Short mmCIF file of C-alpha atoms in Angstrom, two decimals:
data_model
loop_
_atom_site.label_atom_id
_atom_site.label_comp_id
_atom_site.label_asym_id
_atom_site.label_seq_id
_atom_site.Cartn_x
_atom_site.Cartn_y
_atom_site.Cartn_z
CA UNK A 1 -25.77 12.32 -83.84
CA UNK A 2 -25.72 14.27 -80.57
CA UNK A 3 -27.40 11.40 -78.75
CA UNK A 4 -24.79 8.93 -80.01
CA UNK A 5 -21.98 11.23 -78.89
CA UNK A 6 -23.42 11.45 -75.36
CA UNK A 7 -23.67 7.64 -75.09
CA UNK A 8 -20.07 7.23 -76.27
CA UNK A 9 -18.87 9.77 -73.66
CA UNK A 10 -20.68 7.93 -70.85
CA UNK A 11 -19.12 4.61 -71.87
CA UNK A 12 -15.63 6.16 -71.88
CA UNK A 13 -16.16 7.63 -68.37
CA UNK A 14 -17.30 4.26 -67.04
CA UNK A 15 -14.18 2.60 -68.48
CA UNK A 16 -11.96 5.21 -66.85
CA UNK A 17 -13.71 4.74 -63.51
CA UNK A 18 -13.32 0.98 -63.81
CA UNK A 19 -9.58 1.40 -64.42
CA UNK A 20 -9.27 3.58 -61.32
CA UNK A 21 -10.95 0.96 -59.14
CA UNK A 22 -8.68 -1.70 -60.54
CA UNK A 23 -5.54 0.35 -59.74
CA UNK A 24 -6.75 0.91 -56.17
CA UNK A 25 -6.80 -2.83 -55.48
CA UNK A 26 -3.35 -3.33 -56.95
CA UNK A 27 -0.72 -4.37 -54.30
CA UNK A 28 2.64 -2.71 -54.28
CA UNK A 29 5.28 -4.48 -52.16
CA UNK A 30 8.93 -4.09 -51.06
CA UNK A 31 11.07 -6.64 -49.20
CA UNK A 32 14.12 -6.19 -46.96
CA UNK A 33 16.43 -8.83 -45.45
CA UNK A 34 17.51 -8.12 -41.83
CA UNK A 35 19.71 -9.96 -39.31
CA UNK A 36 19.80 -8.91 -35.65
CA UNK A 37 21.15 -10.19 -32.35
CA UNK A 38 18.85 -11.37 -29.59
CA UNK A 39 18.23 -8.71 -26.95
CA UNK A 40 18.84 -5.74 -29.27
CA UNK A 41 16.44 -2.79 -29.60
CA UNK A 42 15.35 -2.58 -33.27
CA UNK A 43 13.43 0.13 -35.19
CA UNK A 44 11.92 -0.83 -38.56
CA UNK A 45 11.06 1.99 -41.00
CA UNK A 46 8.58 1.89 -43.92
CA UNK A 47 8.25 4.94 -46.23
CA UNK A 48 4.61 5.12 -47.36
CA UNK A 49 3.32 8.58 -48.45
CA UNK A 50 -0.25 9.57 -47.50
CA UNK A 51 -0.88 6.27 -45.72
CA UNK A 52 -3.87 5.41 -43.57
CA UNK A 53 -4.97 2.39 -41.53
CA UNK A 54 -1.35 1.33 -40.89
CA UNK A 55 -0.82 -2.18 -39.49
CA UNK A 56 2.26 -4.15 -38.51
CA UNK A 57 1.81 -7.89 -39.03
CA UNK A 58 4.21 -10.62 -37.85
CA UNK A 59 3.85 -14.00 -39.55
CA UNK A 60 0.17 -13.26 -40.28
CA UNK A 61 -0.73 -11.96 -36.78
CA UNK A 62 -1.23 -8.22 -36.22
CA UNK A 63 0.96 -6.64 -33.51
CA UNK A 64 -0.73 -4.29 -31.06
CA UNK A 65 0.81 -0.93 -30.21
CA UNK A 66 2.38 -1.67 -26.80
CA UNK A 67 5.48 -1.12 -24.67
CA UNK A 68 7.33 -3.94 -26.44
CA UNK A 69 6.06 -3.02 -29.93
CA UNK A 70 5.87 0.76 -30.25
CA UNK A 71 4.20 2.31 -33.33
CA UNK A 72 5.57 5.64 -34.61
CA UNK A 73 5.21 8.05 -37.54
CA UNK A 74 7.43 10.86 -38.86
CA UNK A 75 6.10 12.51 -42.05
CA UNK A 76 5.95 9.65 -44.57
CA UNK A 77 7.97 7.25 -42.41
CA UNK A 78 6.03 4.70 -40.34
CA UNK A 79 8.11 2.93 -37.68
CA UNK A 80 7.88 -0.05 -35.36
CA UNK A 81 10.32 -0.19 -32.43
CA UNK A 82 10.89 -3.60 -30.84
CA UNK A 83 12.25 -3.01 -27.33
CA UNK A 84 14.09 -6.33 -26.95
CA UNK A 85 14.07 -8.60 -29.97
CA UNK A 86 13.85 -12.37 -29.40
CA UNK A 87 13.55 -15.52 -31.47
CA UNK A 88 9.74 -15.06 -31.35
CA UNK A 89 10.18 -12.06 -33.68
CA UNK A 90 11.85 -14.13 -36.38
CA UNK A 91 10.00 -14.45 -39.70
CA UNK A 92 8.12 -12.06 -42.03
CA UNK A 93 7.16 -8.72 -40.49
CA UNK A 94 4.96 -6.57 -42.76
CA UNK A 95 3.92 -2.93 -42.63
CA UNK A 96 0.58 -2.69 -44.43
CA UNK A 97 -1.16 0.61 -45.22
CA UNK A 98 -3.86 2.01 -47.50
CA UNK A 99 -3.21 4.89 -49.88
CA UNK A 100 -5.31 6.60 -52.52
CA UNK A 101 -3.40 4.60 -55.12
CA UNK A 102 -3.75 1.20 -53.50
CA UNK A 103 -2.68 -1.09 -50.64
CA UNK A 104 1.07 -0.92 -49.96
CA UNK A 105 3.00 -3.65 -48.15
CA UNK A 106 6.59 -3.33 -46.97
CA UNK A 107 8.04 -6.65 -45.82
CA UNK A 108 11.01 -7.34 -43.55
CA UNK A 109 12.51 -10.82 -43.57
CA UNK A 110 13.78 -11.06 -39.97
CA UNK A 111 16.58 -13.38 -38.82
CA UNK A 112 17.45 -13.31 -35.11
CA UNK A 113 20.86 -14.66 -34.07
CA UNK A 114 21.96 -15.76 -30.61
CA UNK A 115 22.62 -13.01 -28.11
CA UNK A 116 26.16 -11.68 -27.97
CA UNK A 117 27.74 -11.27 -24.55
CA UNK A 118 29.10 -7.76 -24.81
CA UNK A 119 28.50 -6.67 -21.23
CA UNK A 120 31.26 -4.48 -19.76
CA UNK A 121 34.11 -6.29 -18.02
CA UNK A 122 37.44 -5.29 -16.45
CA UNK A 123 40.74 -6.18 -18.08
CA UNK A 124 42.58 -4.13 -15.43
CA UNK A 125 41.02 -2.99 -12.14
CA UNK A 126 42.07 0.08 -10.11
CA UNK A 127 44.36 -0.62 -7.12
CA UNK A 128 44.19 0.78 -3.59
CA UNK A 129 46.89 3.28 -2.63
CA UNK A 130 48.58 4.78 0.46
CA UNK A 131 50.20 8.17 -0.17
CA UNK A 132 51.55 11.12 1.81
CA UNK A 133 49.89 14.51 1.79
CA UNK A 134 50.80 16.55 -1.28
CA UNK A 135 51.53 13.55 -3.51
CA UNK A 136 49.71 12.93 -6.80
CA UNK A 137 47.39 9.90 -7.13
CA UNK A 138 46.31 8.06 -10.29
CA UNK A 139 43.60 5.37 -10.44
CA UNK A 140 43.64 3.52 -13.78
CA UNK A 141 41.44 0.75 -15.15
CA UNK A 142 40.79 -0.92 -18.52
CA UNK A 143 37.22 -1.86 -19.45
CA UNK A 144 35.83 -3.62 -22.53
CA UNK A 145 32.25 -3.68 -23.80
CA UNK A 146 30.23 -3.24 -27.00
CA UNK A 147 28.75 -0.72 -27.34
CA UNK A 148 31.29 1.33 -25.37
CA UNK A 149 30.01 1.45 -21.79
CA UNK A 150 29.02 4.58 -19.89
CA UNK A 151 31.57 5.22 -17.12
CA UNK A 152 30.83 6.74 -13.73
CA UNK A 153 33.27 7.44 -10.87
CA UNK A 154 32.08 7.59 -7.24
CA UNK A 155 33.74 8.47 -3.94
CA UNK A 156 32.25 6.78 -0.87
CA UNK A 157 29.19 5.78 -3.00
CA UNK A 158 28.49 9.37 -4.15
CA UNK A 159 29.11 10.63 -7.69
CA UNK A 160 32.42 12.51 -7.78
CA UNK A 161 32.27 16.30 -7.88
CA UNK A 162 35.11 17.44 -10.12
CA UNK A 163 37.39 19.95 -8.36
CA UNK A 164 40.46 21.93 -9.42
CA UNK A 165 42.81 19.16 -8.27
CA UNK A 166 40.85 16.29 -9.91
CA UNK A 167 40.80 15.16 -13.55
CA UNK A 168 38.99 12.37 -15.46
CA UNK A 169 40.32 11.12 -18.79
CA UNK A 170 39.96 8.28 -21.31
CA UNK A 171 42.25 6.73 -23.93
CA UNK A 172 40.50 3.98 -25.91
CA UNK A 173 39.50 1.40 -23.26
CA UNK A 174 41.66 2.91 -20.48
CA UNK A 175 39.92 5.19 -17.97
CA UNK A 176 41.86 7.35 -15.50
CA UNK A 177 41.11 9.39 -12.38
CA UNK A 178 43.91 11.77 -11.34
CA UNK A 179 44.16 13.65 -8.01
CA UNK A 180 46.84 16.35 -7.70
CA UNK A 181 48.30 17.35 -4.32
CA UNK A 182 46.17 14.88 -2.34
CA UNK A 183 44.83 15.98 1.02
CA UNK A 184 43.36 14.12 4.01
CA UNK A 185 39.87 14.95 2.65
CA UNK A 186 40.65 12.91 -0.51
CA UNK A 187 40.90 9.70 1.55
CA UNK A 188 38.07 7.24 0.92
CA UNK A 189 36.79 4.50 -1.36
CA UNK A 190 36.74 5.18 -5.11
CA UNK A 191 34.39 3.13 -7.29
CA UNK A 192 34.25 3.01 -11.10
CA UNK A 193 31.03 1.73 -12.70
CA UNK A 194 30.61 0.69 -16.33
CA UNK A 195 27.23 0.08 -17.96
CA UNK A 196 25.73 -0.65 -21.37
CA UNK A 197 22.52 -2.32 -22.55
CA UNK A 198 24.00 -5.80 -22.07
CA UNK A 199 24.98 -5.41 -18.41
CA UNK A 200 27.22 -3.62 -15.94
CA UNK A 201 30.25 -4.09 -13.70
CA UNK A 202 32.04 -2.13 -10.97
CA UNK A 203 35.31 -2.14 -9.03
CA UNK A 204 36.42 -0.30 -5.88
CA UNK A 205 39.83 0.84 -4.63
CA UNK A 206 40.68 2.72 -1.43
CA UNK A 207 42.86 5.80 -0.98
CA UNK A 208 44.55 6.52 2.34
CA UNK A 209 46.27 9.92 2.53
CA UNK A 210 48.78 9.96 5.41
CA UNK A 211 49.83 12.96 7.47
CA UNK A 212 53.63 13.37 7.60
CA UNK A 213 55.00 12.70 11.12
CA UNK A 214 58.38 14.15 12.11
CA UNK A 215 58.89 11.86 15.13
CA UNK A 216 60.39 8.53 14.03
CA UNK A 217 58.35 5.43 14.70
CA UNK A 218 59.29 3.53 17.85
CA UNK A 219 59.96 -0.18 17.91
CA UNK A 220 59.28 -2.64 20.71
CA UNK A 221 62.03 -5.00 21.82
CA UNK A 222 61.61 -7.90 24.23
CA UNK A 223 64.71 -8.96 26.22
CA UNK A 224 64.33 -12.31 27.94
CA UNK A 225 67.05 -13.84 30.12
CA UNK A 226 66.79 -17.59 30.59
CA UNK A 227 67.03 -19.06 34.11
CA UNK A 228 69.06 -21.95 32.66
CA UNK A 229 72.07 -19.73 32.05
CA UNK A 230 75.33 -21.42 32.92
CA UNK A 231 78.00 -19.86 35.11
CA UNK A 232 80.01 -19.14 32.01
CA UNK A 233 76.92 -17.61 30.38
CA UNK A 234 76.25 -15.60 33.55
CA UNK A 235 79.70 -14.22 33.51
CA UNK A 236 79.39 -13.45 29.81
CA UNK A 237 76.02 -11.76 30.39
CA UNK A 238 77.44 -9.78 33.30
CA UNK A 239 80.37 -8.73 31.17
CA UNK A 240 78.09 -7.56 28.33
CA UNK A 241 75.75 -5.80 30.78
CA UNK A 242 78.73 -3.96 32.27
CA UNK A 243 79.82 -2.86 28.83
CA UNK A 244 76.32 -1.78 27.90
CA UNK A 245 76.01 0.20 31.13
CA UNK A 246 78.58 2.57 29.69
CA UNK A 247 76.60 3.01 26.46
CA UNK A 248 73.48 5.14 26.51
CA UNK A 249 70.72 4.98 23.92
CA UNK A 250 69.04 8.24 23.12
CA UNK A 251 66.83 9.81 20.47
CA UNK A 252 65.03 13.12 20.01
CA UNK A 253 61.79 11.62 21.29
CA UNK A 254 62.72 9.47 24.30
CA UNK A 255 64.69 9.53 27.53
CA UNK A 256 68.13 7.93 27.85
CA UNK A 257 68.02 4.19 28.50
CA UNK A 258 70.82 2.38 30.40
CA UNK A 259 71.40 -1.20 31.41
CA UNK A 260 72.20 -1.72 35.10
CA UNK A 261 74.93 -4.16 36.00
CA UNK A 262 74.02 -7.23 38.02
CA UNK A 263 75.86 -10.06 39.83
CA UNK A 264 76.44 -13.46 38.31
CA UNK A 265 74.31 -15.16 40.98
CA UNK A 266 71.32 -12.90 40.26
CA UNK A 267 71.74 -13.56 36.52
CA UNK A 268 71.61 -17.33 36.96
CA UNK A 269 68.50 -17.42 39.14
CA UNK A 270 66.39 -14.73 37.53
CA UNK A 271 64.06 -14.87 34.56
CA UNK A 272 63.14 -11.39 33.43
CA UNK A 273 61.31 -9.73 30.57
CA UNK A 274 61.91 -6.10 29.95
CA UNK A 275 60.19 -3.97 27.31
CA UNK A 276 62.58 -1.36 25.96
CA UNK A 277 61.27 1.29 23.53
CA UNK A 278 63.87 2.78 21.25
CA UNK A 279 64.15 4.56 17.95
CA UNK A 280 65.72 3.16 14.78
CA UNK A 281 69.08 4.81 15.60
CA UNK A 282 69.14 3.05 19.01
CA UNK A 283 68.40 -0.25 17.29
CA UNK A 284 71.46 0.18 15.11
CA UNK A 285 73.61 0.84 18.21
CA UNK A 286 72.22 -2.26 19.93
CA UNK A 287 72.86 -4.48 16.94
CA UNK A 288 76.59 -3.61 17.05
CA UNK A 289 76.99 -5.48 20.38
CA UNK A 290 77.91 -9.14 20.41
CA UNK A 291 75.34 -11.84 21.16
CA UNK A 292 74.54 -12.29 24.87
CA UNK A 293 74.91 -15.97 25.77
CA UNK A 294 72.00 -17.55 27.62
CA UNK A 295 69.57 -14.84 26.50
CA UNK A 296 67.79 -13.91 23.28
CA UNK A 297 66.43 -10.64 21.91
CA UNK A 298 63.38 -10.91 19.67
CA UNK A 299 61.22 -8.30 17.90
CA UNK A 300 57.47 -8.56 18.49
CA UNK A 301 55.68 -9.30 15.19
CA UNK A 302 53.03 -6.84 14.00
CA UNK A 303 50.26 -7.24 11.44
CA UNK A 304 46.85 -6.04 10.26
CA UNK A 305 43.78 -8.28 10.51
CA UNK A 306 41.78 -8.62 7.26
CA UNK A 307 39.10 -6.01 6.65
CA UNK A 308 36.72 -5.73 3.69
CA UNK A 309 36.95 -2.11 2.54
CA UNK A 310 34.21 -2.15 -0.12
CA UNK A 311 31.67 -4.71 -1.34
CA UNK A 312 28.78 -4.38 -3.84
CA UNK A 313 25.12 -4.31 -2.84
CA UNK A 314 22.80 -7.22 -3.66
CA UNK A 315 22.72 -7.90 -7.41
CA UNK A 316 19.85 -8.61 -9.84
CA UNK A 317 20.96 -9.85 -13.27
CA UNK A 318 19.36 -11.44 -16.35
CA UNK A 319 20.17 -15.06 -17.15
CA UNK A 320 22.85 -15.55 -19.78
CA UNK A 321 24.81 -12.44 -18.83
CA UNK A 322 28.16 -12.07 -17.04
CA UNK A 323 28.08 -11.71 -13.24
CA UNK A 324 30.94 -9.71 -11.69
CA UNK A 325 31.32 -9.37 -7.91
CA UNK A 326 34.36 -7.32 -6.79
CA UNK A 327 35.48 -6.62 -3.20
CA UNK A 328 38.35 -4.41 -2.00
CA UNK A 329 40.20 -5.38 1.18
CA UNK A 330 43.25 -4.74 3.36
CA UNK A 331 45.35 -7.04 5.55
CA UNK A 332 48.98 -7.77 6.42
CA UNK A 333 50.14 -10.36 5.70
CA UNK A 334 47.95 -10.66 2.58
CA UNK A 335 44.86 -12.62 3.65
CA UNK A 336 43.79 -15.98 2.26
CA UNK A 337 40.69 -15.75 0.03
CA UNK A 338 37.69 -18.10 0.18
CA UNK A 339 34.50 -17.67 -1.89
CA UNK A 340 31.43 -19.81 -1.19
CA UNK A 341 27.97 -20.13 -2.74
CA UNK A 342 25.05 -20.95 -0.43
CA UNK A 343 27.48 -22.40 2.12
CA UNK A 344 29.50 -24.46 -0.39
CA UNK A 345 33.12 -23.43 -1.04
CA UNK A 346 33.84 -22.68 -4.71
CA UNK A 347 36.69 -25.05 -5.58
CA UNK A 348 39.42 -24.94 -8.21
CA UNK A 349 37.62 -27.77 -10.01
CA UNK A 350 34.68 -25.47 -10.70
CA UNK A 351 37.07 -22.82 -12.00
CA UNK A 352 38.58 -25.31 -14.46
CA UNK A 353 35.23 -25.40 -16.31
CA UNK A 354 36.00 -21.86 -17.54
CA UNK A 355 32.57 -20.48 -16.67
CA UNK A 356 33.66 -19.43 -13.16
CA UNK A 357 36.79 -17.40 -12.40
CA UNK A 358 38.24 -15.93 -9.22
CA UNK A 359 40.81 -13.19 -9.80
CA UNK A 360 42.71 -11.71 -6.84
CA UNK A 361 45.24 -8.89 -6.78
CA UNK A 362 47.01 -7.33 -3.79
CA UNK A 363 43.86 -5.58 -2.54
CA UNK A 364 40.89 -6.67 -4.71
CA UNK A 365 39.27 -10.04 -5.29
CA UNK A 366 36.75 -10.55 -8.09
CA UNK A 367 34.31 -13.41 -8.73
CA UNK A 368 33.25 -13.70 -12.41
CA UNK A 369 30.57 -16.13 -13.70
CA UNK A 370 29.88 -16.19 -17.45
CA UNK A 371 26.43 -17.05 -18.79
CA UNK A 372 24.66 -17.08 -15.42
CA UNK A 373 21.90 -19.64 -14.86
CA UNK A 374 19.00 -19.82 -12.43
CA UNK A 375 21.06 -22.27 -10.34
CA UNK A 376 23.64 -19.50 -9.82
CA UNK A 377 21.19 -17.49 -7.70
CA UNK A 378 21.71 -17.30 -3.95
CA UNK A 379 24.12 -15.94 -1.36
CA UNK A 380 27.82 -15.52 -2.23
CA UNK A 381 30.09 -15.17 0.79
CA UNK A 382 33.68 -13.90 0.79
CA UNK A 383 35.90 -14.86 3.76
CA UNK A 384 39.34 -13.36 4.38
CA UNK A 385 41.70 -14.66 7.06
CA UNK A 386 45.30 -14.41 8.22
CA UNK A 387 47.06 -15.07 11.54
CA UNK A 388 45.65 -11.86 13.06
CA UNK A 389 41.94 -12.41 12.35
CA UNK A 390 39.26 -12.71 9.66
CA UNK A 391 36.41 -10.79 8.00
CA UNK A 392 33.42 -11.82 5.86
CA UNK A 393 30.77 -10.26 3.62
CA UNK A 394 27.79 -11.70 1.74
CA UNK A 395 26.18 -10.61 -1.56
CA UNK A 396 22.76 -11.96 -2.58
CA UNK A 397 22.33 -12.59 -6.32
CA UNK A 398 18.93 -12.84 -8.05
CA UNK A 399 18.63 -14.19 -11.61
CA UNK A 400 15.92 -12.66 -13.81
CA UNK A 401 14.37 -14.57 -16.71
CA UNK A 402 14.63 -12.89 -20.10
#
């Protein structure tokens, strides 16, 4: 009887052992549906307690632990981080691991959609300003982007050091830089940069803080008497000159100016140009006199030749993203704008396609190209010109493959 009992016990143990082996080979699986956008960074997480020999397998091929596919573990969570997901990652991605209870597989059904263009872009750019000492200054811009971009303000290409008279603020997509009681030291070029994982953009505005001058500005007047003056005109000119001899023009900053009388014969045979400097009050006195026949008084025209105040450095950008090139400038009258690519002027016909836009305000011009291609690489030249001169700058653009 004892011998039979021992044999029965051995058989039962073998059956139990057989059941344990069978349960070890049993596959336990989970499955998750996922949809992501091309270019995103994605981390997949599989919860497998007491796992060993963990593998990540994409469409039947094992992925190596690398910079693009980074393995990780945190307690019972096993992770795979894909740095920049692409259409090659679409399909079934499986985390496979061994446990004391069996082989566990966690599956992820991956769908990769086309890349969204959510790079930062300006809806409103900051504008250049001229202010007097002691005035308050506000630079405001509106920037879109998803995710919300990181914003950085710079003065003369250096990150701004916040002082007691300077304040940075944000309200939704509107970003503001405030300067209270501006001083000469606050003059310079202010740049705002916006950046997220899809791209970046920047815009620059200049600030010119002026010192208050008590002395009024002087104006230049040219008086030219024509040698073709008639006798009647000579007499009229002589008469006006005699009247003006009695009237003196003075200001706090200049000596008294008087017209000398002259004979009719000298008036008819002489062509003269005299430069007379006078203040604004003297100009008002002069304008009250009647017109001098046979002569004309004209103000010399003044202006500012175009000058590019700030332009970006050479740009390197991935294909498919939005290229933004912004340049700040000055000039009076407002200069004409001309953008060219590799020597070819960018025409309005190219802008009509919608992919290329040129936006120009009073002091900033911006070139925007959506979905850049390899053919967009090269040198982009901005030319500004008015009647007083011209200025140019060139930005080299390199397109990187994804």
